[in-house]
CSV table of C-alpha atoms in Angstrom, one decimal:
chain,number,residue,atom,x,y,z
L,185,MET,CA,-251.9,38.3,99.0
L,186,ARG,CA,-251.4,36.7,95.6
L,187,LYS,CA,-252.5,40.0,93.9
L,188,GLY,CA,-250.1,42.0,95.9
L,189,TYR,CA,-247.3,39.6,95.0
L,190,LYS,CA,-248.0,40.0,91.3
L,191,ILE,CA,-247.8,43.8,91.6
L,192,ALA,CA,-244.5,43.6,93.4
L,193,LEU,CA,-243.1,41.2,90.9
L,194,PHE,CA,-244.1,43.5,88.0
L,195,LEU,CA,-242.4,46.5,89.6
L,196,LEU,CA,-239.2,44.5,90.2
L,197,ILE,CA,-239.1,43.6,86.5
L,198,ALA,CA,-240.1,47.0,85.1
L,199,ILE,CA,-237.6,49.1,87.1
L,200,PRO,CA,-234.4,47.3,85.8
L,201,LEU,CA,-235.7,47.6,82.2
L,202,PHE,CA,-236.2,51.3,82.5
L,203,ILE,CA,-232.7,51.7,83.9
L,204,LEU,CA,-231.1,49.7,81.1
L,205,THR,CA,-233.0,51.7,78.4
L,206,GLY,CA,-231.7,55.0,79.9
L,207,CYS,CA,-228.1,53.8,79.9
L,208,GLY,CA,-228.3,52.8,76.3
L,209,SER,CA,-229.4,56.2,75.1
L,210,SER,CA,-226.7,58.0,77.0
L,211,THR,CA,-224.0,55.8,75.5
L,212,THR,CA,-225.1,56.5,71.9
L,213,ASP,CA,-224.9,60.3,72.5
L,214,SER,CA,-221.5,60.1,74.0
L,215,THR,CA,-220.0,58.2,71.0
L,216,THR,CA,-220.8,60.9,68.4
L,217,GLY,CA,-217.5,61.5,66.5
L,218,SER,CA,-215.8,64.9,66.7
L,219,VAL,CA,-215.2,67.0,63.6
L,220,PRO,CA,-211.7,66.5,62.2
L,221,GLU,CA,-209.3,69.4,62.0
L,222,LYS,CA,-209.4,71.1,58.6
L,223,ALA,CA,-206.1,71.3,56.7
L,224,HIS,CA,-204.7,74.7,55.8
L,225,LEU,CA,-203.0,75.1,52.4
L,226,SER,CA,-200.8,77.9,51.2
L,227,THR,CA,-199.7,78.6,47.6
L,228,GLN,CA,-196.7,80.4,46.2
L,229,LEU,CA,-195.5,81.5,42.8
L,230,ASP,CA,-191.7,81.7,42.2
L,231,ILE,CA,-190.0,83.1,39.1
L,232,THR,CA,-186.2,82.6,38.6
L,233,ALA,CA,-183.8,85.0,36.9
L,234,ASP,CA,-183.9,83.1,33.7
L,235,GLY,CA,-187.7,83.4,33.4
L,236,GLU,CA,-188.6,79.9,34.6
L,237,GLY,CA,-191.1,79.4,37.3
L,238,SER,CA,-192.8,77.1,39.7
L,239,PHE,CA,-196.0,76.9,41.7
L,240,THR,CA,-195.8,75.5,45.2
L,241,ILE,CA,-198.7,74.2,47.4
L,242,LYS,CA,-197.8,73.6,51.1
L,243,ASN,CA,-199.8,71.9,53.8
L,244,GLU,CA,-199.4,74.3,56.7
L,245,SER,CA,-201.5,72.2,59.1
L,246,PRO,CA,-200.6,69.3,61.4
L,247,VAL,CA,-203.1,67.0,59.6
L,248,GLU,CA,-203.0,65.3,56.2
L,249,ALA,CA,-204.4,67.3,53.3
L,250,VAL,CA,-206.1,65.7,50.3
L,251,LEU,CA,-206.2,67.7,47.0
L,252,GLU,CA,-208.9,66.7,44.6
L,253,MET,CA,-208.8,67.7,40.9
L,254,SER,CA,-211.6,67.0,38.5
L,255,SER,CA,-209.2,66.0,35.7
L,256,GLY,CA,-205.5,65.4,35.0
L,257,GLN,CA,-204.9,69.2,34.9
L,258,GLN,CA,-203.1,70.2,38.1
L,259,ILE,CA,-202.6,74.0,37.5
L,260,GLU,CA,-203.8,76.8,35.3
L,261,PHE,CA,-202.0,79.9,34.3
L,262,GLN,CA,-202.6,82.9,32.1
L,263,LEU,CA,-200.4,85.7,30.7
L,264,LEU,CA,-202.0,89.2,30.6
L,265,ASN,CA,-200.8,92.3,28.8
L,266,LYS,CA,-200.8,95.9,30.1
L,267,ALA,CA,-204.5,96.2,29.2
L,268,ASN,CA,-205.2,93.0,31.2
L,269,ALA,CA,-206.2,91.2,28.0
L,270,ILE,CA,-205.4,87.5,28.1
L,271,ILE,CA,-202.6,86.7,25.7
L,272,TYR,CA,-202.0,83.1,26.7
L,273,THR,CA,-203.9,80.4,28.6
L,274,TYR,CA,-202.0,77.2,29.6
L,275,SER,CA,-204.9,74.8,29.1
L,276,ALA,CA,-206.1,76.3,25.8
L,277,ASN,CA,-204.1,73.9,23.6
L,278,LYS,CA,-204.0,70.8,25.8
L,279,LEU,CA,-206.0,67.7,26.5
L,280,PHE,CA,-206.1,66.2,30.0
L,281,ILE,CA,-207.3,62.9,31.4
L,282,GLN,CA,-211.0,63.3,32.3
L,283,GLU,CA,-210.8,61.4,35.5
L,284,LYS,CA,-210.7,62.7,39.1
L,285,GLN,CA,-207.1,62.9,40.5
L,286,GLU,CA,-206.0,63.0,44.1
L,287,LYS,CA,-202.8,64.2,45.7
L,288,LYS,CA,-202.1,63.7,49.4
L,289,LEU,CA,-199.9,66.1,51.3
L,290,GLN,CA,-198.6,65.2,54.7
L,291,PRO,CA,-198.3,67.8,57.5
L,292,ARG,CA,-195.8,70.6,56.4
L,293,GLU,CA,-195.2,68.8,53.0
L,294,GLU,CA,-194.8,70.9,49.8
L,295,TRP,CA,-195.8,70.1,46.3
L,296,LYS,CA,-193.7,72.0,43.8
L,297,ILE,CA,-195.1,72.1,40.2
L,298,PRO,CA,-192.8,73.4,37.4
L,299,LEU,CA,-194.4,75.8,34.9
L,300,ASN,CA,-192.0,75.2,32.0
L,301,LEU,CA,-192.5,78.8,30.9
L,302,ALA,CA,-189.7,78.8,28.3
L,303,GLU,CA,-191.5,76.1,26.4
L,304,GLU,CA,-195.0,77.2,27.1
L,305,LEU,CA,-194.5,80.8,26.1
L,306,ALA,CA,-192.2,80.2,23.1
L,307,GLY,CA,-194.7,81.7,20.7
L,308,VAL,CA,-195.5,84.8,22.7
L,309,PRO,CA,-193.8,88.1,21.8
L,310,ALA,CA,-191.3,89.5,24.2
L,311,GLY,CA,-192.6,92.2,26.5
L,312,SER,CA,-194.0,93.1,29.9
L,313,TYR,CA,-196.8,91.0,31.2
L,314,THR,CA,-198.6,89.8,34.3
L,315,LEU,CA,-198.5,86.1,35.1
L,316,VAL,CA,-201.4,84.6,37.0
L,317,VAL,CA,-201.2,81.0,38.3
L,318,TRP,CA,-203.6,78.9,40.4
L,319,SER,CA,-204.3,75.3,41.4
L,320,THR,CA,-207.2,73.4,39.9
L,321,ALA,CA,-207.7,71.5,43.1
L,322,GLU,CA,-211.2,71.9,44.7
L,323,GLY,CA,-211.1,74.8,47.2
L,324,LEU,CA,-207.9,76.3,45.7
L,325,ASN,CA,-209.1,77.4,42.3
L,326,GLU,CA,-209.8,80.9,43.6
L,327,GLN,CA,-206.5,81.2,45.4
L,328,LYS,CA,-204.6,82.9,42.6
L,329,GLU,CA,-201.0,84.1,42.6
L,330,GLU,CA,-199.8,86.8,40.2
L,331,VAL,CA,-196.5,88.5,39.5
L,332,ALA,CA,-195.1,90.9,37.0
L,333,TYR,CA,-193.4,88.9,34.3
L,334,GLU,CA,-190.8,90.2,31.8
L,335,LEU,CA,-190.6,88.0,28.7
L,336,LEU,CA,-187.2,88.7,27.3
L,337,LYS,CA,-186.2,88.9,23.7
L,338,SER,CA,-184.5,85.9,22.3
L,339,PRO,CA,-183.4,84.8,18.8
L,340,GLY,CA,-186.5,84.4,16.7
L,341,LYS,CA,-188.8,86.0,19.3
L,342,LEU,CA,-190.9,89.0,18.2
L,343,VAL,CA,-190.9,92.2,20.3
L,344,VAL,CA,-194.1,93.9,21.3
L,345,GLN,CA,-194.2,97.6,20.4
L,346,THR,CA,-196.7,100.3,21.1
L,347,GLN,CA,-198.1,103.1,18.9
L,348,GLU,CA,-200.8,105.7,19.2
L,349,VAL,CA,-203.2,105.8,16.3
L,350,THR,CA,-206.7,106.9,15.2
L,351,PHE,CA,-208.9,104.1,13.9
L,352,THR,CA,-210.3,105.0,10.4
L,353,GLY,CA,-212.0,101.7,9.5
L,354,LEU,CA,-211.9,98.0,8.6
L,355,VAL,CA,-210.2,97.0,5.4
L,356,ASP,CA,-211.4,93.4,5.8
L,357,PRO,CA,-212.1,91.1,8.8
L,358,HIS,CA,-208.3,90.6,9.3
L,359,SER,CA,-206.9,94.1,8.8
L,360,ILE,CA,-207.7,97.7,9.7
L,361,GLU,CA,-206.7,101.2,8.5
L,362,VAL,CA,-205.4,103.7,11.0
L,363,LYS,CA,-203.9,107.2,11.0
L,364,ASN,CA,-200.7,107.6,12.9
L,365,LEU,CA,-199.6,110.7,14.8
L,366,ASP,CA,-197.8,112.1,11.7
L,367,GLY,CA,-201.0,112.0,9.8
L,368,GLY,CA,-200.0,109.0,7.6
L,369,ILE,CA,-202.3,106.2,6.8
L,370,GLU,CA,-201.3,102.6,7.7
L,371,VAL,CA,-202.9,99.2,7.2
L,372,MET,CA,-202.3,96.8,10.1
L,373,GLN,CA,-203.1,93.2,10.5
L,374,LEU,CA,-205.3,91.8,13.3
L,375,SER,CA,-204.3,88.8,15.4
L,376,GLU,CA,-207.2,86.5,16.4
L,377,VAL,CA,-207.1,87.9,19.9
L,378,ALA,CA,-207.5,91.5,18.6
L,379,MET,CA,-210.3,90.9,16.1
L,380,PRO,CA,-213.2,91.2,18.6
L,381,GLN,CA,-211.9,94.5,19.8
L,382,PHE,CA,-212.7,96.1,16.4
L,383,GLU,CA,-216.1,94.6,15.7
L,384,ASN,CA,-218.1,97.6,16.9
L,385,LEU,CA,-215.4,100.2,17.2
L,386,GLU,CA,-216.4,103.7,16.0
L,387,GLU,CA,-214.3,105.4,13.3
L,388,GLY,CA,-212.2,108.2,14.8
L,389,THR,CA,-211.5,106.4,18.0
L,390,GLN,CA,-208.0,107.1,19.3
L,391,LEU,CA,-206.1,104.0,20.5
L,392,ILE,CA,-202.9,102.7,21.9
L,393,ILE,CA,-202.1,99.5,20.0
L,394,GLU,CA,-199.6,96.8,20.9
L,395,TYR,CA,-198.2,95.1,17.9
L,396,VAL,CA,-195.4,92.9,16.6
L,397,GLU,CA,-193.7,93.4,13.3
L,398,GLU,CA,-193.0,90.5,11.0
L,399,ASN,CA,-192.1,90.6,7.3
L,400,GLY,CA,-192.7,94.3,7.1
L,401,GLN,CA,-196.2,94.1,8.5
L,402,LYS,CA,-197.6,95.2,11.8
L,403,PHE,CA,-199.8,92.6,13.6
L,404,ILE,CA,-201.9,94.0,16.4
L,405,GLN,CA,-202.0,92.0,19.5
L,406,THR,CA,-204.3,94.2,21.6
L,407,THR,CA,-205.5,97.8,22.1
L,408,TYR,CA,-206.5,100.1,24.9
L,409,PRO,CA,-207.9,103.7,24.9
L,410,ALA,CA,-205.5,106.5,24.4
L,411,GLU,CA,-205.4,108.9,27.4
């Protein structure tokens, strides 16, 4: 009888322990957190009649969005000419705080960033360009906005002109000799942007050049093949 009593007592103790262990495992699985809703952000580039512009980031979702930048630079933009050559890059002549930055946007909130184009592009010749702008925030740096941009002539601003020529050779690293459509020979100066375009160019190549004229000299800004 004593042996049977011990077996019964063991079963009475073991069964409740098994039940408690099963309940604990079930509770752990049920408390696993759900994945939070991902914020959706839209971007927009606006240009006003006077040539100024702004870049807007909007949180389109019902949850808070957190923008993370690797430095103090919030946006980047570039100005491209008709040949898609980069004429101006916003960050090229600037220094930014090298610390991570964070910007929080509440649901439906907008962040409007002025571009200050009149000041930024003061040294760029007047002409027709493409303006490309994007945010430096993680996940948005490939979401680029672009628009045709007309840089108007103003006092002291040079005007971009075009001319079809035949390249006849380098005069020196900073200037070239070309033949114009009338058969005349001209010497033109090269801007820093244009210099690489003539490093391996064959003599006799026909080109469309974009240039500005200053103090009686033509300064080439860029080139593209003549059709």
